[in-house]
CSV table of C-alpha atoms in Angstrom, one decimal:
chain,number,residue,atom,x,y,z
Z,1,MET,CA,-42.2,-7.8,15.1
Z,2,VAL,CA,-40.4,-10.7,13.4
Z,3,TRP,CA,-37.8,-8.3,11.9
Z,4,LEU,CA,-36.8,-7.3,15.4
Z,5,LEU,CA,-36.1,-10.9,16.2
Z,6,MET,CA,-34.1,-11.4,12.9
Z,7,LEU,CA,-32.1,-8.3,13.2
Z,8,PRO,CA,-29.6,-9.5,15.9
Z,9,VAL,CA,-29.2,-12.8,14.0
Z,10,VAL,CA,-28.5,-11.0,10.7
Z,11,ILE,CA,-26.1,-8.8,12.5
Z,12,TRP,CA,-24.3,-11.6,14.2
Z,13,PHE,CA,-24.1,-13.5,10.8
Z,14,ILE,CA,-22.5,-10.5,9.1
Z,15,LEU,CA,-19.9,-10.1,11.8
Z,16,PHE,CA,-19.2,-13.8,11.8
Z,17,LEU,CA,-18.6,-13.7,8.1
Z,18,ARG,CA,-16.4,-10.7,8.3
Z,19,LYS,CA,-14.1,-12.6,10.7
Z,20,LYS,CA,-14.0,-15.8,8.7
Z,21,VAL,CA,-13.6,-14.3,5.2
Z,22,SER,CA,-10.6,-12.1,5.2
Z,23,PHE,CA,-8.7,-10.9,2.1
Z,24,LYS,CA,-5.0,-10.5,2.4
Z,25,PHE,CA,-3.4,-8.2,-0.1
Z,26,GLY,CA,0.2,-8.8,0.7
Z,27,LEU,CA,3.1,-8.4,-1.6
Z,28,SER,CA,5.3,-11.4,-2.4
Z,29,PRO,CA,9.0,-11.0,-2.2
Z,30,LYS,CA,9.3,-11.6,-5.9
Z,31,SER,CA,7.3,-8.4,-6.6
Z,32,LEU,CA,9.5,-6.3,-4.2
Z,33,ASP,CA,12.8,-7.0,-6.1
Z,34,ILE,CA,14.6,-3.9,-7.0
Z,35,LYS,CA,15.3,-3.8,-10.6
Z,36,PRO,CA,17.8,-1.4,-12.1
Z,37,ILE,CA,16.3,1.2,-14.5
Z,38,LYS,CA,18.1,1.6,-17.8
Z,39,GLY,CA,19.7,5.2,-17.9
Z,40,LEU,CA,19.1,6.1,-14.3
Z,41,LYS,CA,22.9,6.4,-13.5
Z,42,LYS,CA,23.3,8.8,-16.5
Z,43,LEU,CA,20.3,10.8,-15.4
Z,44,SER,CA,21.6,11.1,-11.9
Z,45,ASP,CA,25.0,12.2,-13.1
Z,46,HIS,CA,23.4,15.0,-15.1
Z,47,LEU,CA,21.2,16.2,-12.2
Z,48,GLU,CA,24.4,16.2,-9.9
Z,49,ARG,CA,26.3,18.3,-12.4
Z,50,SER,CA,23.4,20.8,-12.8
Z,51,LEU,CA,23.5,21.9,-9.2
Z,52,SER,CA,26.1,24.5,-8.4
Z,53,LYS,CA,28.5,24.1,-5.6
Z,54,THR,CA,27.2,27.2,-3.8
Z,55,TYR,CA,23.7,25.8,-4.1
Z,56,MET,CA,24.8,22.5,-2.6
Z,57,GLY,CA,26.7,24.3,0.1
Z,58,ASN,CA,23.5,26.1,1.2
Z,59,VAL,CA,21.4,22.9,1.1
Z,60,GLU,CA,23.9,21.1,3.4
């Protein structure tokens, strides 16, 4: 019988703690900086040259 009386108190306590203790997993602006990748331009140029003009015409 006592557990029936304690159950609402425990549930309220858990809900109270969930509201008070919140974890924020945000990203800082420093971690969002875009950094150039070495060799990416060269790779991009090779990929562009590998696609034929007829294929690119079909894609467009």
